[in-house]
Short mmCIF file of C-alpha atoms and ligand atoms in Angstrom, two decimals:
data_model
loop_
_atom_site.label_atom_id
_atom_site.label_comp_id
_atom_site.label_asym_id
_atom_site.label_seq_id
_atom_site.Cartn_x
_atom_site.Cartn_y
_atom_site.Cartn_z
CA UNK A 52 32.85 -23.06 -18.45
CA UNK A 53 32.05 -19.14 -17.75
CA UNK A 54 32.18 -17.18 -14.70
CA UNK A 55 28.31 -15.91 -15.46
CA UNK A 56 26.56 -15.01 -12.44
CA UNK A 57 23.55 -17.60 -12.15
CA UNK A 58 20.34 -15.73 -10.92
CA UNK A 59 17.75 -17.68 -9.28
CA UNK A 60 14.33 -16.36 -8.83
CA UNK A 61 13.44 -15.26 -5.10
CA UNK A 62 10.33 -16.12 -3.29
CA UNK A 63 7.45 -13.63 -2.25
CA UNK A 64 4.75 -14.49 0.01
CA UNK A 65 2.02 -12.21 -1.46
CA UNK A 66 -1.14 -14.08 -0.45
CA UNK A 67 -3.97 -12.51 0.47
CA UNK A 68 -3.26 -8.30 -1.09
CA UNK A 69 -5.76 -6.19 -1.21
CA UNK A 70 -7.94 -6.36 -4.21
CA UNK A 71 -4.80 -8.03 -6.32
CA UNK A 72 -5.93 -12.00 -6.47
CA UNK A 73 -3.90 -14.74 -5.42
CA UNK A 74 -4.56 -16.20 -8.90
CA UNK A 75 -3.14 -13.17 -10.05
CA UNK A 76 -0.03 -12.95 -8.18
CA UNK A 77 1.01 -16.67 -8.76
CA UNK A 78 1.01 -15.98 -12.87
CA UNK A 79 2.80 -12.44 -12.36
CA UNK A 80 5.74 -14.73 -10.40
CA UNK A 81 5.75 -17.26 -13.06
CA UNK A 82 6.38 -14.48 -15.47
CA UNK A 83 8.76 -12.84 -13.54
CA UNK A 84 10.36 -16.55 -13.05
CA UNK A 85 10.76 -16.53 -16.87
CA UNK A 86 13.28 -13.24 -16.90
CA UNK A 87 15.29 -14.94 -14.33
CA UNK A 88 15.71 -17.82 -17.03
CA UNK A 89 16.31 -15.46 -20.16
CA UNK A 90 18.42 -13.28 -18.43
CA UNK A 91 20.75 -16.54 -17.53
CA UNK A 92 19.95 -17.41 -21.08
CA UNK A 93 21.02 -14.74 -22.91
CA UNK A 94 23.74 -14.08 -20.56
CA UNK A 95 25.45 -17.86 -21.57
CA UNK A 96 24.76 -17.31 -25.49
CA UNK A 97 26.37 -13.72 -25.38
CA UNK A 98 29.51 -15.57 -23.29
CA UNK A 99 29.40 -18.08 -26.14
CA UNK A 100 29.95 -15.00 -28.63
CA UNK A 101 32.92 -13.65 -26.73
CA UNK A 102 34.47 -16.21 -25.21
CA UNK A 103 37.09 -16.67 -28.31
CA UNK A 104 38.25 -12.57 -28.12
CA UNK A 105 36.60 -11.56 -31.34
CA UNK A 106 33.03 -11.17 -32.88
CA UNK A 107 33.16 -11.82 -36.64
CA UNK A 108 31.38 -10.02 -39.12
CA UNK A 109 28.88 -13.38 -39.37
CA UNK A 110 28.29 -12.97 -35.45
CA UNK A 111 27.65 -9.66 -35.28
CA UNK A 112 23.27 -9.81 -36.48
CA UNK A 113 22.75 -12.28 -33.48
CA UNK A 114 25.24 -11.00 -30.83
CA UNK A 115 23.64 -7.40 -31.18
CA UNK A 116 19.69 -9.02 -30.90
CA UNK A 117 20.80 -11.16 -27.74
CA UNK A 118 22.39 -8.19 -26.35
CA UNK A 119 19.31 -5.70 -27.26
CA UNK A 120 17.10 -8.35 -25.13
CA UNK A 121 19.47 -8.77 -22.86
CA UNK A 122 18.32 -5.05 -21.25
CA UNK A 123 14.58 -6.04 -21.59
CA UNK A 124 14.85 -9.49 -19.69
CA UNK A 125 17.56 -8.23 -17.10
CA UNK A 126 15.02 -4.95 -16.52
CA UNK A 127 12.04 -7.44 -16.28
CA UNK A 128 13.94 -9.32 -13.51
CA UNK A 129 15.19 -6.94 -11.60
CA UNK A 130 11.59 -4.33 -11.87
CA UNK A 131 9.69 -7.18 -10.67
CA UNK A 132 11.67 -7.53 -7.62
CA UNK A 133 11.49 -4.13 -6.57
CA UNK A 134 7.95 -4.57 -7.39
CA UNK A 135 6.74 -7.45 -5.67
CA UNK A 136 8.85 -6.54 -2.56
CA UNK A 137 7.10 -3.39 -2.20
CA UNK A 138 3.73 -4.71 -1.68
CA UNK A 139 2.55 -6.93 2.07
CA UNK A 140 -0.78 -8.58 3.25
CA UNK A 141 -2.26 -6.03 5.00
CA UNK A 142 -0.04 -2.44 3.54
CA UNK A 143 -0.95 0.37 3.79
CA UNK A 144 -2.49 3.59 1.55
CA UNK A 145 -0.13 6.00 2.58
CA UNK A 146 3.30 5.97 4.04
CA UNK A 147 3.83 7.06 8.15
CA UNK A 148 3.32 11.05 8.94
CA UNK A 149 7.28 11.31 10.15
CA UNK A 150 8.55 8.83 7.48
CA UNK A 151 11.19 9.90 5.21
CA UNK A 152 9.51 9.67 2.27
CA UNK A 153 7.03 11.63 3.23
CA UNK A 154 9.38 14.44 3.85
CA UNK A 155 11.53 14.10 0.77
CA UNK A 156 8.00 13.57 -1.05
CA UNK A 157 7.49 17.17 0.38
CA UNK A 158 10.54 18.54 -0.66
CA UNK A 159 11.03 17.40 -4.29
CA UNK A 160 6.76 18.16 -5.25
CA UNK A 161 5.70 20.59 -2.19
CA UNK A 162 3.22 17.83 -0.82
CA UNK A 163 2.57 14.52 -0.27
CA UNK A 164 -0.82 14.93 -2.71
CA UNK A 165 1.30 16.50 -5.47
CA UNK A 166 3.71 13.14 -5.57
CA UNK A 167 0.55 11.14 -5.54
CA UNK A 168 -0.90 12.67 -8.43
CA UNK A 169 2.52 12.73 -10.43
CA UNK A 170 2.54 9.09 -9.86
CA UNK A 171 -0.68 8.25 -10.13
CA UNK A 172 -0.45 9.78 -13.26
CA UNK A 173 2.28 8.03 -14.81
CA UNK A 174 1.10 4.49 -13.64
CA UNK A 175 -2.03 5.58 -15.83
CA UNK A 176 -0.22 6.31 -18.81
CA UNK A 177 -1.10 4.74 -21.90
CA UNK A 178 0.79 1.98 -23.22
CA UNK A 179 3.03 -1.26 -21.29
CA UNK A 180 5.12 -0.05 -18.92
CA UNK A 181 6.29 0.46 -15.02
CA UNK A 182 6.10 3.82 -12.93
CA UNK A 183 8.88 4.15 -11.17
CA UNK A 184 9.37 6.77 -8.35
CA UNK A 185 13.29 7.53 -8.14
CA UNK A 186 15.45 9.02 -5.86
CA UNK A 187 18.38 10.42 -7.48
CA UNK A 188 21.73 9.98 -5.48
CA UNK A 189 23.38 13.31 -5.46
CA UNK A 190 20.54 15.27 -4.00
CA UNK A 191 18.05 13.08 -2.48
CA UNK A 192 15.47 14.48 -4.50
CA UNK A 193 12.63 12.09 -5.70
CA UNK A 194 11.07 11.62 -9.18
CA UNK A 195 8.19 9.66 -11.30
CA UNK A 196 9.16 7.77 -14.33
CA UNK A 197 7.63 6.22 -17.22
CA UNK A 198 9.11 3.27 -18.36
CA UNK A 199 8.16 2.11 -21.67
CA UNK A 200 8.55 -1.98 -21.50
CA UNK A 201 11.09 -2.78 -18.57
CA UNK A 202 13.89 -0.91 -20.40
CA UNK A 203 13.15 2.22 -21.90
CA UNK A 204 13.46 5.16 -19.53
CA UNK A 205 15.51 3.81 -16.76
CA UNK A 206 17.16 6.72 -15.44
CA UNK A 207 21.14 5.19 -14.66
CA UNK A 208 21.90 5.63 -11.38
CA UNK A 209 19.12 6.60 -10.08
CA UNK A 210 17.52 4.48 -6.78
CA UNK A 211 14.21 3.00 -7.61
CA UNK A 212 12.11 3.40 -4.10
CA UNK A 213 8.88 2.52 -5.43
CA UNK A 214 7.69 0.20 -8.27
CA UNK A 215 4.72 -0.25 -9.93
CA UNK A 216 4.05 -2.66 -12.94
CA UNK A 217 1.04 -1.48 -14.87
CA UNK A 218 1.25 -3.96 -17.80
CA UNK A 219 -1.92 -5.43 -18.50
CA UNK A 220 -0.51 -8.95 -16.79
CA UNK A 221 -0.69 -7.30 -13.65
CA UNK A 222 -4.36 -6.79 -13.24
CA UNK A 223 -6.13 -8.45 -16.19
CA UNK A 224 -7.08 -11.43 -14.14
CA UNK A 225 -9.01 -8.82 -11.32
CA UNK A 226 -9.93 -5.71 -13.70
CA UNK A 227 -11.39 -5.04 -17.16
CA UNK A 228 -8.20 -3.40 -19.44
CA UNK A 229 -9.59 0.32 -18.50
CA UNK A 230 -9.95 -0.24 -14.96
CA UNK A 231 -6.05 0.06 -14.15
CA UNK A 232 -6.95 3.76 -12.00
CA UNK A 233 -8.83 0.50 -9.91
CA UNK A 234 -5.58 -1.59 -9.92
CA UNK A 235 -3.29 0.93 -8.98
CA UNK A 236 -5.70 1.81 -5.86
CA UNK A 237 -5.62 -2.14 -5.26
CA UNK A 238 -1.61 -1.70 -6.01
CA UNK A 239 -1.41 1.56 -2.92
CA UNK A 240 -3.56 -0.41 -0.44
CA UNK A 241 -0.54 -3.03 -0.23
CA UNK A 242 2.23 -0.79 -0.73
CA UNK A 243 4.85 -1.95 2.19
CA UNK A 244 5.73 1.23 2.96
CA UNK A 245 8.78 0.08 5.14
CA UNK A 246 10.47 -1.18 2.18
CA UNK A 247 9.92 1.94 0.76
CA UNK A 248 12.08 3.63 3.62
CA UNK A 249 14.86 1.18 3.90
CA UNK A 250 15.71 1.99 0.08
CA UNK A 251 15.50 5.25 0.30
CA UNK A 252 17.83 5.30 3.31
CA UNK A 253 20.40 3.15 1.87
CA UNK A 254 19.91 5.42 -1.18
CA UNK A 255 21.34 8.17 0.39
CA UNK A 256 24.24 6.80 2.37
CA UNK A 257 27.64 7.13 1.39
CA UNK A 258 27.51 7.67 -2.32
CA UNK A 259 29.88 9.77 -3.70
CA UNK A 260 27.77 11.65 -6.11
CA UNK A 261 26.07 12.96 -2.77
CA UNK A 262 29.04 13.85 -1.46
CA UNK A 263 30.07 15.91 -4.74
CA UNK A 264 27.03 17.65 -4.77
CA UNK A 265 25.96 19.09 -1.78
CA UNK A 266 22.72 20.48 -1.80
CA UNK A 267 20.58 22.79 1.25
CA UNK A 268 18.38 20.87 2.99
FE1 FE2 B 133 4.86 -7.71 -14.70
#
């Protein structure tokens, strides 16, 4: 018996994006159904490692590769929920004229156009991989990121606001494998830009690291 945390996969009603197929959607769920499992997995054969207070020389080859997947599967989870609850039936291209985001896009890259291209950009990227659009806790200021499979480049503590998968799996059903600039125009047409906001906002509030470094506005 361990006290692991169980995680179950959530549910996303995703019917019906723009230019991202149903048929689509319903594999990309499945997948991301199948890092929920791993992650519970890996988590139980790791507490089956520990569980008697020591890891023996003999343990230590297997312990260490569970552990090393343990960061892609748990990434793969928790990416694809940011991901998937970014994105509505009828989104929208760009976010609201008096949103926040626009205005911290403004402040961190000098326009809302600049951001775009910066993450348009890294979503087009070669290899597997997310871009990730951060906002970083102790001065509000927002960043793109590359990350290279769901694990690599992960900045820590940093407040993903917007996700985008650009693995192959995410468009290879709807696009030929060059066509992802065409996917991640599909992917900005549903972007639920609401979402967007209410991460950044709790993002900001009442961390300390904002509080220990104040910065003009
Ligand atoms: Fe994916």
């Amino acid at each position: 018996m361990s006290n692991n945390v169980i995680y179950t996969a959530r549910q996303f009603k995703l019917s019906g994006l723009n230019g991202i197929s149903d048929k689509t959607i319903e594999m990309h769920i499945k997948l991301y159904e199948g890092y929920v499992t791993q992650t519970n997995l890996l988590t139980e054969k790791i507490s089956e490692f520990i569980k008697d207070g020591n890891i023996d020389q003999e343990e230590m080859p297997a312990y260490s590769e569970l552990t090393r997947r343990l960061g892609f599967e748990y990434n793969g989870m928790v990416l694809h929920e940011y991901y998937f609850e970014n994105m509505k039936r009828g989104g929208a291209g760009d976010p609201e004229r008096n949103s926040s985001f626009l205005k911290a896009a403004e402040q961190s890259f000098g326009s809302y156009a600049v951001w775009k291209t910066d993450f348009v950009g890294v979503g087009k990227m070669r290899g597997v991989g997310w871009a990730i659009c951060n906002q970083n806790p102790a001065n509000d200021r927002l960043s793109n990121h590359w990350i290279s499979e769901h694990q690599i480049g992960n900045v820590a503590g940093f407040n993903p606001v917007l996700v985008m998968d650009v693995w192959e799996h995410a468009y290879l059903l709807d696009y030929k494998p060059a066509e992802r600039p065409k996917y991640i125009e599909a992917f900005f047409s549903n972007i639920d830009w609401s979402s967007v906001e209410e991460r950044l906002t709790n993002g900001s509030a009442d961390r300390s690291m904002a509080a220990q470094s104040p910065v003009p506005r």
